[in-house]
Amino acid sequence: MKKLLSVLLAAGMVFSVTACGASSESTASTETNTAEAASAETASTETASGEFTTVTDGVLTMSTNAAFPPYEMTTDSGDFEGIDVEIAGAIADKLGLELQVDDMDFDAALLAVQQGKSDMVMAGVTVTDERKAVMNFTDSYANGIQSVIVLEDSDIASIDDMQGKLIGTQAGTTGYIYCSDTPENGGFGEDNVIAYDNGITAVQALMNGQVDCVVIDNAPAQEFVKANPGLKILDTEYANEDYAIGVNKDNTALLDAINGALAELKADGTVDSIVAKYINTDSGDAASSTAE
Ligand code: GLN
């Protein structure tokens, strides 16, 4: 992590935070489902990829934070949509399972998979060494680019200008972890960083003058800036992080099965077409790209 941050800083880059928003609106049924899932007997399924278990028989349970557009968000009618949701649906289809999306805070989504309450966490999750110690990651399916949002008339024009400023981030994300690290490690110090429950709240704090900038993954940053006049994304070099699906450390059979499905979905162009549906890469907006 520290090494990564140094690399990002050395390259004059930025980090990430998170985005959230409507998560609390759609958690009610989810919590019940998660509780049921946790108490359910572990079910096993036989597929071409071999035998694997899921927390609920016939169901692929995905924990996420559905306030991270365009990867996962909640529609007006309360459905879940986004790149992760569609890729997860395609994986579930391949494995003969029904997808269930459990919406919660980002750090809870990471915990759910570690505690065996969900089969996988898919939430624009950046692969880090610290997370690798507590969960398994599939092959990467996308690249996340880190960016800084400021007010249009901000005096912050570069990463260096962030020294001594108040930085908004989302709790539990790489953006918070990098920014709150010590200056020796390339961070800005804990006192200069505020962790919000979600990215939308962090962006609102920026617009209200409570923080000077927000560090967040570029794809949701683009969405937030589009939706809120008066904001801009720093025109600085961008850094790439790999997004992957987190799977419980003990469930390597499921990890293998998901990796098998993911490889097929990458090879036949499904992953690319899902990403293209949500991110316009032709506009020069390098919000994200599919991992090789
Ligand atoms: N990519 C960032 C991380 O993994 C943020 C993810 C998110 O907020 N959903 O920490």
PDB file of C-alpha atoms and ligand atoms in Angstrom:
ATOM      1  CA  MET A   1       0.000   0.000   0.000  1.00  0.00           C
ATOM      2  CA  LYS A   2       2.655   2.440   1.019  1.00  0.00           C
ATOM      3  CA  LYS A   3       4.735   1.441  -1.919  1.00  0.00           C
ATOM      4  CA  LEU A   4       1.760   1.934  -4.197  1.00  0.00           C
ATOM      5  CA  LEU A   5       1.109   5.359  -2.781  1.00  0.00           C
ATOM      6  CA  SER A   6       4.706   6.371  -3.272  1.00  0.00           C
ATOM      7  CA  VAL A   7       4.466   5.237  -6.852  1.00  0.00           C
ATOM      8  CA  LEU A   8       1.308   7.234  -7.351  1.00  0.00           C
ATOM      9  CA  LEU A   9       2.840  10.300  -5.774  1.00  0.00           C
ATOM     10  CA  ALA A  10       6.048   9.948  -7.678  1.00  0.00           C
ATOM     11  CA  ALA A  11       4.055   9.956 -10.855  1.00  0.00           C
ATOM     12  CA  GLY A  12       2.210  13.062  -9.741  1.00  0.00           C
ATOM     13  CA  MET A  13      -0.989  11.186  -9.349  1.00  0.00           C
ATOM     14  CA  VAL A  14      -3.866  10.788  -7.073  1.00  0.00           C
ATOM     15  CA  PHE A  15      -5.746   8.258  -5.142  1.00  0.00           C
ATOM     16  CA  SER A  16      -9.187   7.106  -4.730  1.00  0.00           C
ATOM     17  CA  VAL A  17     -12.098   7.256  -2.521  1.00  0.00           C
ATOM     18  CA  THR A  18     -15.477   5.868  -2.785  1.00  0.00           C
ATOM     19  CA  ALA A  19     -18.867   6.788  -3.725  1.00  0.00           C
ATOM     20  CA  CYS A  20     -22.059   5.847  -2.192  1.00  0.00           C
ATOM     21  CA  GLY A  21     -25.411   7.344  -1.877  1.00  0.00           C
ATOM     22  CA  ALA A  22     -28.664   5.566  -1.839  1.00  0.00           C
ATOM     23  CA  SER A  23     -27.326   2.577   0.026  1.00  0.00           C
ATOM     24  CA  SER A  24     -29.362   3.071   3.146  1.00  0.00           C
ATOM     25  CA  GLU A  25     -32.581   3.204   1.133  1.00  0.00           C
ATOM     26  CA  SER A  26     -32.173  -0.268  -0.151  1.00  0.00           C
ATOM     27  CA  THR A  27     -30.701  -2.120   2.740  1.00  0.00           C
ATOM     28  CA  ALA A  28     -33.796  -3.288   4.550  1.00  0.00           C
ATOM     29  CA  SER A  29     -34.533  -6.432   2.628  1.00  0.00           C
ATOM     30  CA  THR A  30     -30.857  -6.930   2.118  1.00  0.00           C
ATOM     31  CA  GLU A  31     -30.045  -7.214   5.774  1.00  0.00           C
ATOM     32  CA  THR A  32     -32.665  -9.862   6.224  1.00  0.00           C
ATOM     33  CA  ASN A  33     -31.328 -11.732   3.278  1.00  0.00           C
ATOM     34  CA  THR A  34     -27.797 -11.476   4.544  1.00  0.00           C
ATOM     35  CA  ALA A  35     -28.823 -12.742   7.950  1.00  0.00           C
ATOM     36  CA  GLU A  36     -30.675 -15.616   6.370  1.00  0.00           C
ATOM     37  CA  ALA A  37     -27.738 -16.331   4.179  1.00  0.00           C
ATOM     38  CA  ALA A  38     -25.401 -16.348   7.138  1.00  0.00           C
ATOM     39  CA  SER A  39     -27.483 -18.882   8.992  1.00  0.00           C
ATOM     40  CA  ALA A  40     -28.246 -20.997   5.964  1.00  0.00           C
ATOM     41  CA  GLU A  41     -26.566 -24.307   5.461  1.00  0.00           C
ATOM     42  CA  THR A  42     -23.781 -23.987   2.983  1.00  0.00           C
ATOM     43  CA  ALA A  43     -25.046 -25.366  -0.279  1.00  0.00           C
ATOM     44  CA  SER A  44     -23.017 -27.084  -2.906  1.00  0.00           C
ATOM     45  CA  THR A  45     -23.426 -27.020  -6.652  1.00  0.00           C
ATOM     46  CA  GLU A  46     -21.947 -29.194  -9.337  1.00  0.00           C
ATOM     47  CA  THR A  47     -20.973 -27.425 -12.546  1.00  0.00           C
ATOM     48  CA  ALA A  48     -18.584 -27.835 -15.401  1.00  0.00           C
ATOM     49  CA  SER A  49     -16.060 -25.922 -13.304  1.00  0.00           C
ATOM     50  CA  GLY A  50     -16.271 -28.499 -10.528  1.00  0.00           C
ATOM     51  CA  GLU A  51     -18.017 -28.499  -7.179  1.00  0.00           C
ATOM     52  CA  PHE A  52     -18.289 -25.282  -5.230  1.00  0.00           C
ATOM     53  CA  THR A  53     -20.374 -24.005  -2.364  1.00  0.00           C
ATOM     54  CA  THR A  54     -22.469 -20.880  -1.997  1.00  0.00           C
ATOM     55  CA  VAL A  55     -24.009 -19.447   1.154  1.00  0.00           C
ATOM     56  CA  THR A  56     -27.494 -20.128  -0.199  1.00  0.00           C
ATOM     57  CA  ASP A  57     -28.273 -23.042  -2.485  1.00  0.00           C
ATOM     58  CA  GLY A  58     -28.648 -21.950  -6.103  1.00  0.00           C
ATOM     59  CA  VAL A  59     -27.860 -18.317  -5.329  1.00  0.00           C
ATOM     60  CA  LEU A  60     -24.758 -16.209  -5.946  1.00  0.00           C
ATOM     61  CA  THR A  61     -24.793 -13.567  -3.215  1.00  0.00           C
ATOM     62  CA  MET A  62     -22.888 -10.388  -4.057  1.00  0.00           C
ATOM     63  CA  SER A  63     -22.205  -7.831  -1.341  1.00  0.00           C
ATOM     64  CA  THR A  64     -21.750  -4.309  -2.655  1.00  0.00           C
ATOM     65  CA  ASN A  65     -22.246  -0.631  -1.999  1.00  0.00           C
ATOM     66  CA  ALA A  66     -24.756   0.409  -4.647  1.00  0.00           C
ATOM     67  CA  ALA A  67     -23.787   4.076  -4.699  1.00  0.00           C
ATOM     68  CA  PHE A  68     -20.703   3.829  -6.864  1.00  0.00           C
ATOM     69  CA  PRO A  69     -21.827   4.794 -10.353  1.00  0.00           C
ATOM     70  CA  PRO A  70     -21.394   3.462 -12.972  1.00  0.00           C
ATOM     71  CA  TYR A  71     -20.250   0.223 -11.290  1.00  0.00           C
ATOM     72  CA  GLU A  72     -23.225  -0.196  -8.972  1.00  0.00           C
ATOM     73  CA  MET A  73     -26.170   2.051  -8.303  1.00  0.00           C
ATOM     74  CA  THR A  74     -29.843   1.878  -7.418  1.00  0.00           C
ATOM     75  CA  THR A  75     -32.519   2.829  -9.950  1.00  0.00           C
ATOM     76  CA  ASP A  76     -35.556   4.923  -9.037  1.00  0.00           C
ATOM     77  CA  SER A  77     -37.558   1.721  -8.827  1.00  0.00           C
ATOM     78  CA  GLY A  78     -35.091   0.239  -6.349  1.00  0.00           C
ATOM     79  CA  ASP A  79     -33.366  -2.186  -8.710  1.00  0.00           C
ATOM     80  CA  PHE A  80     -29.603  -2.514  -8.864  1.00  0.00           C
ATOM     81  CA  GLU A  81     -27.694  -1.764 -12.039  1.00  0.00           C
ATOM     82  CA  GLY A  82     -24.184  -0.994 -13.210  1.00  0.00           C
ATOM     83  CA  ILE A  83     -21.086  -2.638 -14.601  1.00  0.00           C
ATOM     84  CA  ASP A  84     -20.459  -4.871 -11.567  1.00  0.00           C
ATOM     85  CA  VAL A  85     -24.112  -5.861 -11.291  1.00  0.00           C
ATOM     86  CA  GLU A  86     -24.253  -6.897 -14.968  1.00  0.00           C
ATOM     87  CA  ILE A  87     -20.960  -8.764 -14.906  1.00  0.00           C
ATOM     88  CA  ALA A  88     -22.079 -10.531 -11.719  1.00  0.00           C
ATOM     89  CA  GLY A  89     -25.358 -11.461 -13.424  1.00  0.00           C
ATOM     90  CA  ALA A  90     -23.463 -12.923 -16.374  1.00  0.00           C
ATOM     91  CA  ILE A  91     -21.198 -14.895 -14.015  1.00  0.00           C
ATOM     92  CA  ALA A  92     -24.234 -16.206 -12.122  1.00  0.00           C
ATOM     93  CA  ASP A  93     -25.826 -17.301 -15.415  1.00  0.00           C
ATOM     94  CA  LYS A  94     -22.679 -19.194 -16.401  1.00  0.00           C
ATOM     95  CA  LEU A  95     -22.604 -20.932 -13.018  1.00  0.00           C
ATOM     96  CA  GLY A  96     -26.312 -21.786 -13.111  1.00  0.00           C
ATOM     97  CA  LEU A  97     -27.028 -19.559 -10.114  1.00  0.00           C
ATOM     98  CA  GLU A  98     -29.442 -16.742  -9.404  1.00  0.00           C
ATOM     99  CA  LEU A  99     -27.776 -13.436  -8.519  1.00  0.00           C
ATOM    100  CA  GLN A 100     -28.700 -11.744  -5.268  1.00  0.00           C
ATOM    101  CA  VAL A 101     -27.333  -8.251  -4.617  1.00  0.00           C
ATOM    102  CA  ASP A 102     -26.897  -7.262  -0.958  1.00  0.00           C
ATOM    103  CA  ASP A 103     -26.404  -3.505  -0.595  1.00  0.00           C
ATOM    104  CA  MET A 104     -24.505  -2.114   2.395  1.00  0.00           C
ATOM    105  CA  ASP A 105     -21.648   0.271   3.271  1.00  0.00           C
ATOM    106  CA  PHE A 106     -18.410  -0.396   1.407  1.00  0.00           C
ATOM    107  CA  ASP A 107     -16.468  -1.642   4.429  1.00  0.00           C
ATOM    108  CA  ALA A 108     -19.403  -3.893   5.400  1.00  0.00           C
ATOM    109  CA  ALA A 109     -19.391  -5.337   1.871  1.00  0.00           C
ATOM    110  CA  LEU A 110     -15.726  -6.262   2.284  1.00  0.00           C
ATOM    111  CA  LEU A 111     -16.453  -7.794   5.705  1.00  0.00           C
ATOM    112  CA  ALA A 112     -19.480  -9.776   4.527  1.00  0.00           C
ATOM    113  CA  VAL A 113     -17.375 -11.897   2.219  1.00  0.00           C
ATOM    114  CA  GLN A 114     -14.702 -12.417   4.865  1.00  0.00           C
ATOM    115  CA  GLN A 115     -17.366 -13.586   7.332  1.00  0.00           C
ATOM    116  CA  GLY A 116     -18.988 -15.945   4.832  1.00  0.00           C
ATOM    117  CA  LYS A 117     -22.181 -13.889   4.654  1.00  0.00           C
ATOM    118  CA  SER A 118     -21.782 -13.204   0.951  1.00  0.00           C
ATOM    119  CA  ASP A 119     -20.207 -15.305  -1.791  1.00  0.00           C
ATOM    120  CA  MET A 120     -18.335 -12.396  -3.309  1.00  0.00           C
ATOM    121  CA  VAL A 121     -17.764  -8.691  -2.899  1.00  0.00           C
ATOM    122  CA  MET A 122     -18.021  -6.766  -6.142  1.00  0.00           C
ATOM    123  CA  ALA A 123     -17.884  -3.026  -5.512  1.00  0.00           C
ATOM    124  CA  GLY A 124     -15.145  -1.553  -7.660  1.00  0.00           C
ATOM    125  CA  VAL A 125     -12.837  -3.196  -5.144  1.00  0.00           C
ATOM    126  CA  THR A 126      -9.187  -2.345  -5.642  1.00  0.00           C
ATOM    127  CA  VAL A 127      -6.780  -5.242  -5.185  1.00  0.00           C
ATOM    128  CA  THR A 128      -4.339  -4.407  -2.360  1.00  0.00           C
ATOM    129  CA  ASP A 129      -1.873  -6.514  -0.400  1.00  0.00           C
ATOM    130  CA  GLU A 130      -3.755  -5.833   2.837  1.00  0.00           C
ATOM    131  CA  ARG A 131      -7.014  -7.076   1.339  1.00  0.00           C
ATOM    132  CA  LYS A 132      -5.257 -10.059  -0.230  1.00  0.00           C
ATOM    133  CA  ALA A 133      -4.332 -11.116   3.302  1.00  0.00           C
ATOM    134  CA  VAL A 134      -8.006 -11.456   4.261  1.00  0.00           C
ATOM    135  CA  MET A 135      -9.738 -12.517   1.025  1.00  0.00           C
ATOM    136  CA  ASN A 136      -8.960 -14.093  -2.314  1.00  0.00           C
ATOM    137  CA  PHE A 137      -9.210 -12.032  -5.468  1.00  0.00           C
ATOM    138  CA  THR A 138     -10.273 -13.194  -8.893  1.00  0.00           C
ATOM    139  CA  ASP A 139      -8.456 -12.044 -12.002  1.00  0.00           C
ATOM    140  CA  SER A 140      -8.954  -8.344 -12.560  1.00  0.00           C
ATOM    141  CA  TYR A 141     -11.896  -7.277 -14.741  1.00  0.00           C
ATOM    142  CA  ALA A 142     -11.366  -3.506 -14.898  1.00  0.00           C
ATOM    143  CA  ASN A 143      -8.963  -0.711 -14.111  1.00  0.00           C
ATOM    144  CA  GLY A 144      -9.874   2.014 -11.657  1.00  0.00           C
ATOM    145  CA  ILE A 145      -8.317   5.414 -12.106  1.00  0.00           C
ATOM    146  CA  GLN A 146      -7.905   7.711  -9.144  1.00  0.00           C
ATOM    147  CA  SER A 147      -8.767  11.376  -9.183  1.00  0.00           C
ATOM    148  CA  VAL A 148      -9.319  14.521  -7.148  1.00  0.00           C
ATOM    149  CA  ILE A 149     -12.488  16.606  -7.327  1.00  0.00           C
ATOM    150  CA  VAL A 150     -12.230  20.320  -6.474  1.00  0.00           C
ATOM    151  CA  LEU A 151     -14.468  23.360  -6.815  1.00  0.00           C
ATOM    152  CA  GLU A 152     -14.102  25.030 -10.217  1.00  0.00           C
ATOM    153  CA  ASP A 153     -12.371  28.077  -8.689  1.00  0.00           C
ATOM    154  CA  SER A 154     -10.164  26.050  -6.323  1.00  0.00           C
ATOM    155  CA  ASP A 155      -6.550  27.042  -5.716  1.00  0.00           C
ATOM    156  CA  ILE A 156      -5.682  23.324  -5.726  1.00  0.00           C
ATOM    157  CA  ALA A 157      -4.225  22.633  -9.156  1.00  0.00           C
ATOM    158  CA  SER A 158      -1.978  19.680  -8.407  1.00  0.00           C
ATOM    159  CA  ILE A 159      -1.422  16.934  -5.856  1.00  0.00           C
ATOM    160  CA  ASP A 160       1.254  19.077  -4.153  1.00  0.00           C
ATOM    161  CA  ASP A 161      -1.325  21.790  -3.519  1.00  0.00           C
ATOM    162  CA  MET A 162      -3.281  19.333  -1.361  1.00  0.00           C
ATOM    163  CA  GLN A 163      -0.708  19.589   1.448  1.00  0.00           C
ATOM    164  CA  GLY A 164      -2.355  21.134   4.502  1.00  0.00           C
ATOM    165  CA  LYS A 165      -5.802  21.104   2.900  1.00  0.00           C
ATOM    166  CA  LEU A 166      -8.807  19.193   4.181  1.00  0.00           C
ATOM    167  CA  ILE A 167      -9.449  16.105   2.061  1.00  0.00           C
ATOM    168  CA  GLY A 168     -12.772  14.283   1.862  1.00  0.00           C
ATOM    169  CA  THR A 169     -12.745  10.545   1.279  1.00  0.00           C
ATOM    170  CA  GLN A 170     -14.992   7.565   1.858  1.00  0.00           C
ATOM    171  CA  ALA A 171     -14.441   5.312   4.842  1.00  0.00           C
ATOM    172  CA  GLY A 172     -12.647   2.055   4.179  1.00  0.00           C
ATOM    173  CA  THR A 173     -11.495   2.885   0.670  1.00  0.00           C
ATOM    174  CA  THR A 174      -8.037   3.077  -0.804  1.00  0.00           C
ATOM    175  CA  GLY A 175      -8.494   6.844  -1.094  1.00  0.00           C
ATOM    176  CA  TYR A 176      -8.871   7.142   2.662  1.00  0.00           C
ATOM    177  CA  ILE A 177      -6.036   4.722   3.342  1.00  0.00           C
ATOM    178  CA  TYR A 178      -3.578   6.499   1.020  1.00  0.00           C
ATOM    179  CA  CYS A 179      -4.487  10.059   1.979  1.00  0.00           C
ATOM    180  CA  SER A 180      -4.507   9.458   5.736  1.00  0.00           C
ATOM    181  CA  ASP A 181      -1.047   7.907   5.701  1.00  0.00           C
ATOM    182  CA  THR A 182       1.881   9.911   7.004  1.00  0.00           C
ATOM    183  CA  PRO A 183       3.631  12.467   4.773  1.00  0.00           C
ATOM    184  CA  GLU A 184       6.746  10.237   4.866  1.00  0.00           C
ATOM    185  CA  ASN A 185       4.646   7.555   3.216  1.00  0.00           C
ATOM    186  CA  GLY A 186       3.199   9.951   0.696  1.00  0.00           C
ATOM    187  CA  GLY A 187      -0.026  10.679   2.578  1.00  0.00           C
ATOM    188  CA  PHE A 188      -1.329  13.925   3.994  1.00  0.00           C
ATOM    189  CA  GLY A 189      -1.748  12.835   7.632  1.00  0.00           C
ATOM    190  CA  GLU A 190      -4.870  11.577   9.365  1.00  0.00           C
ATOM    191  CA  ASP A 191      -5.801  15.037  10.691  1.00  0.00           C
ATOM    192  CA  ASN A 192      -6.188  16.339   7.155  1.00  0.00           C
ATOM    193  CA  VAL A 193      -8.543  13.627   5.973  1.00  0.00           C
ATOM    194  CA  ILE A 194     -12.238  13.175   6.699  1.00  0.00           C
ATOM    195  CA  ALA A 195     -13.882   9.812   6.016  1.00  0.00           C
ATOM    196  CA  TYR A 196     -17.514  10.094   4.944  1.00  0.00           C
ATOM    197  CA  ASP A 197     -20.045   7.287   4.783  1.00  0.00           C
ATOM    198  CA  ASN A 198     -20.185   7.576   1.032  1.00  0.00           C
ATOM    199  CA  GLY A 199     -18.874   9.504  -1.938  1.00  0.00           C
ATOM    200  CA  ILE A 200     -22.003  11.578  -2.440  1.00  0.00           C
ATOM    201  CA  THR A 201     -21.773  12.860   1.130  1.00  0.00           C
ATOM    202  CA  ALA A 202     -18.103  13.684   0.575  1.00  0.00           C
ATOM    203  CA  VAL A 203     -18.985  15.619  -2.595  1.00  0.00           C
ATOM    204  CA  GLN A 204     -21.726  17.506  -0.725  1.00  0.00           C
ATOM    205  CA  ALA A 205     -19.177  18.420   1.961  1.00  0.00           C
ATOM    206  CA  LEU A 206     -16.938  19.818  -0.800  1.00  0.00           C
ATOM    207  CA  MET A 207     -19.784  21.904  -2.201  1.00  0.00           C
ATOM    208  CA  ASN A 208     -20.585  23.179   1.315  1.00  0.00           C
ATOM    209  CA  GLY A 209     -16.978  24.212   1.876  1.00  0.00           C
ATOM    210  CA  GLN A 210     -16.352  21.637   4.614  1.00  0.00           C
ATOM    211  CA  VAL A 211     -13.480  20.037   2.723  1.00  0.00           C
ATOM    212  CA  ASP A 212     -11.151  21.433   0.047  1.00  0.00           C
ATOM    213  CA  CYS A 213     -11.155  18.415  -2.265  1.00  0.00           C
ATOM    214  CA  VAL A 214     -12.456  14.874  -2.580  1.00  0.00           C
ATOM    215  CA  VAL A 215     -10.300  11.921  -3.558  1.00  0.00           C
ATOM    216  CA  ILE A 216     -12.319   9.290  -5.338  1.00  0.00           C
ATOM    217  CA  ASP A 217     -12.232   6.692  -8.126  1.00  0.00           C
ATOM    218  CA  ASN A 218     -12.472   8.465 -11.459  1.00  0.00           C
ATOM    219  CA  ALA A 219     -15.545   6.741 -12.851  1.00  0.00           C
ATOM    220  CA  PRO A 220     -17.848   7.837 -10.004  1.00  0.00           C
ATOM    221  CA  ALA A 221     -15.991  11.176  -9.910  1.00  0.00           C
ATOM    222  CA  GLN A 222     -17.046  11.801 -13.513  1.00  0.00           C
ATOM    223  CA  GLU A 223     -20.649  10.988 -12.616  1.00  0.00           C
ATOM    224  CA  PHE A 224     -20.661  13.279  -9.566  1.00  0.00           C
ATOM    225  CA  VAL A 225     -19.091  16.178 -11.478  1.00  0.00           C
ATOM    226  CA  LYS A 226     -21.603  15.736 -14.302  1.00  0.00           C
ATOM    227  CA  ALA A 227     -24.471  15.837 -11.797  1.00  0.00           C
ATOM    228  CA  ASN A 228     -23.195  18.812  -9.758  1.00  0.00           C
ATOM    229  CA  PRO A 229     -22.279  22.081 -11.522  1.00  0.00           C
ATOM    230  CA  GLY A 230     -19.340  23.998 -10.068  1.00  0.00           C
ATOM    231  CA  LEU A 231     -17.052  21.011  -9.666  1.00  0.00           C
ATOM    232  CA  LYS A 232     -14.109  19.815 -11.740  1.00  0.00           C
ATOM    233  CA  ILE A 233     -11.681  16.928 -11.718  1.00  0.00           C
ATOM    234  CA  LEU A 234      -8.024  17.882 -11.427  1.00  0.00           C
ATOM    235  CA  ASP A 235      -6.276  17.691 -14.729  1.00  0.00           C
ATOM    236  CA  THR A 236      -3.407  15.613 -13.520  1.00  0.00           C
ATOM    237  CA  GLU A 237      -1.886  12.346 -14.497  1.00  0.00           C
ATOM    238  CA  TYR A 238      -3.983   9.404 -13.504  1.00  0.00           C
ATOM    239  CA  ALA A 239      -3.051   6.204 -11.745  1.00  0.00           C
ATOM    240  CA  ASN A 240      -4.496   2.797 -12.407  1.00  0.00           C
ATOM    241  CA  GLU A 241      -5.659   0.332  -9.817  1.00  0.00           C
ATOM    242  CA  ASP A 242      -6.978  -3.123 -10.606  1.00  0.00           C
ATOM    243  CA  TYR A 243     -10.554  -3.956  -9.701  1.00  0.00           C
ATOM    244  CA  ALA A 244     -11.282  -7.587  -8.912  1.00  0.00           C
ATOM    245  CA  ILE A 245     -13.909  -9.699  -7.198  1.00  0.00           C
ATOM    246  CA  GLY A 246     -13.206 -10.656  -3.582  1.00  0.00           C
ATOM    247  CA  VAL A 247     -14.067 -14.208  -2.532  1.00  0.00           C
ATOM    248  CA  ASN A 248     -13.883 -15.832   0.917  1.00  0.00           C
ATOM    249  CA  LYS A 249     -10.391 -17.200   1.628  1.00  0.00           C
ATOM    250  CA  ASP A 250     -11.733 -20.695   2.308  1.00  0.00           C
ATOM    251  CA  ASN A 251     -13.826 -20.970  -0.847  1.00  0.00           C
ATOM    252  CA  THR A 252     -11.197 -21.586  -3.498  1.00  0.00           C
ATOM    253  CA  ALA A 253     -13.572 -23.809  -5.487  1.00  0.00           C
ATOM    254  CA  LEU A 254     -15.912 -20.845  -5.946  1.00  0.00           C
ATOM    255  CA  LEU A 255     -12.935 -18.606  -6.762  1.00  0.00           C
ATOM    256  CA  ASP A 256     -11.935 -21.010  -9.527  1.00  0.00           C
ATOM    257  CA  ALA A 257     -15.481 -21.231 -10.837  1.00  0.00           C
ATOM    258  CA  ILE A 258     -15.863 -17.423 -10.937  1.00  0.00           C
ATOM    259  CA  ASN A 259     -12.467 -17.069 -12.618  1.00  0.00           C
ATOM    260  CA  GLY A 260     -13.513 -19.620 -15.246  1.00  0.00           C
ATOM    261  CA  ALA A 261     -16.749 -17.754 -15.965  1.00  0.00           C
ATOM    262  CA  LEU A 262     -14.959 -14.388 -15.998  1.00  0.00           C
ATOM    263  CA  ALA A 263     -12.360 -15.641 -18.478  1.00  0.00           C
ATOM    264  CA  GLU A 264     -15.133 -16.739 -20.849  1.00  0.00           C
ATOM    265  CA  LEU A 265     -16.958 -13.424 -20.467  1.00  0.00           C
ATOM    266  CA  LYS A 266     -13.770 -11.511 -21.236  1.00  0.00           C
ATOM    267  CA  ALA A 267     -12.924 -13.724 -24.207  1.00  0.00           C
ATOM    268  CA  ASP A 268     -16.344 -13.424 -25.847  1.00  0.00           C
ATOM    269  CA  GLY A 269     -16.482  -9.632 -25.423  1.00  0.00           C
ATOM    270  CA  THR A 270     -19.267  -9.599 -22.813  1.00  0.00           C
ATOM    271  CA  VAL A 271     -17.205  -7.704 -20.229  1.00  0.00           C
ATOM    272  CA  ASP A 272     -16.116  -5.113 -22.804  1.00  0.00           C
ATOM    273  CA  SER A 273     -19.640  -4.541 -24.011  1.00  0.00           C
ATOM    274  CA  ILE A 274     -20.966  -4.141 -20.457  1.00  0.00           C
ATOM    275  CA  VAL A 275     -18.234  -1.560 -19.698  1.00  0.00           C
ATOM    276  CA  ALA A 276     -18.928   0.251 -23.013  1.00  0.00           C
ATOM    277  CA  LYS A 277     -22.621   0.442 -22.146  1.00  0.00           C
ATOM    278  CA  TYR A 278     -21.840   2.497 -19.029  1.00  0.00           C
ATOM    279  CA  ILE A 279     -18.591   4.305 -19.862  1.00  0.00           C
ATOM    280  CA  ASN A 280     -18.069   6.280 -23.044  1.00  0.00           C
ATOM    281  CA  THR A 281     -14.420   5.633 -23.784  1.00  0.00           C
ATOM    282  CA  ASP A 282     -14.615   7.362 -27.189  1.00  0.00           C
ATOM    283  CA  SER A 283     -14.932  10.797 -25.615  1.00  0.00           C
ATOM    284  CA  GLY A 284     -11.372  10.710 -24.328  1.00  0.00           C
ATOM    285  CA  ASP A 285     -12.784  10.308 -20.870  1.00  0.00           C
ATOM    286  CA  ALA A 286     -10.461   7.689 -19.471  1.00  0.00           C
ATOM    287  CA  ALA A 287     -12.827   6.809 -16.690  1.00  0.00           C
ATOM    288  CA  SER A 288     -12.056   3.168 -16.793  1.00  0.00           C
ATOM    289  CA  SER A 289     -11.071   0.368 -19.029  1.00  0.00           C
ATOM    290  CA  THR A 290     -11.320  -3.338 -19.075  1.00  0.00           C
ATOM    291  CA  ALA A 291      -8.354  -5.149 -17.646  1.00  0.00           C
ATOM    292  CA  GLU A 292      -6.419  -7.379 -19.974  1.00  0.00           C
TER     293      GLU A 292
HETATM  294  N1  GLN B   1     -11.653   1.304  -5.417  1.00  0.00           N
HETATM  295  C1  GLN B   1     -11.782   1.815  -4.088  1.00  0.00           C
HETATM  296  C2  GLN B   1     -11.416   0.766  -3.083  1.00  0.00           C
HETATM  297  O1  GLN B   1     -11.401  -0.392  -3.407  1.00  0.00           O
HETATM  298  C3  GLN B   1     -13.193   2.328  -3.811  1.00  0.00           C
HETATM  299  C4  GLN B   1     -14.260   1.301  -4.033  1.00  0.00           C
HETATM  300  C5  GLN B   1     -15.647   1.776  -3.648  1.00  0.00           C
HETATM  301  O2  GLN B   1     -15.802   2.816  -3.043  1.00  0.00           O
HETATM  302  N2  GLN B   1     -16.667   1.063  -3.990  1.00  0.00           N
HETATM  303  O3  GLN B   1     -11.130   1.087  -1.966  1.00  0.00           O
END
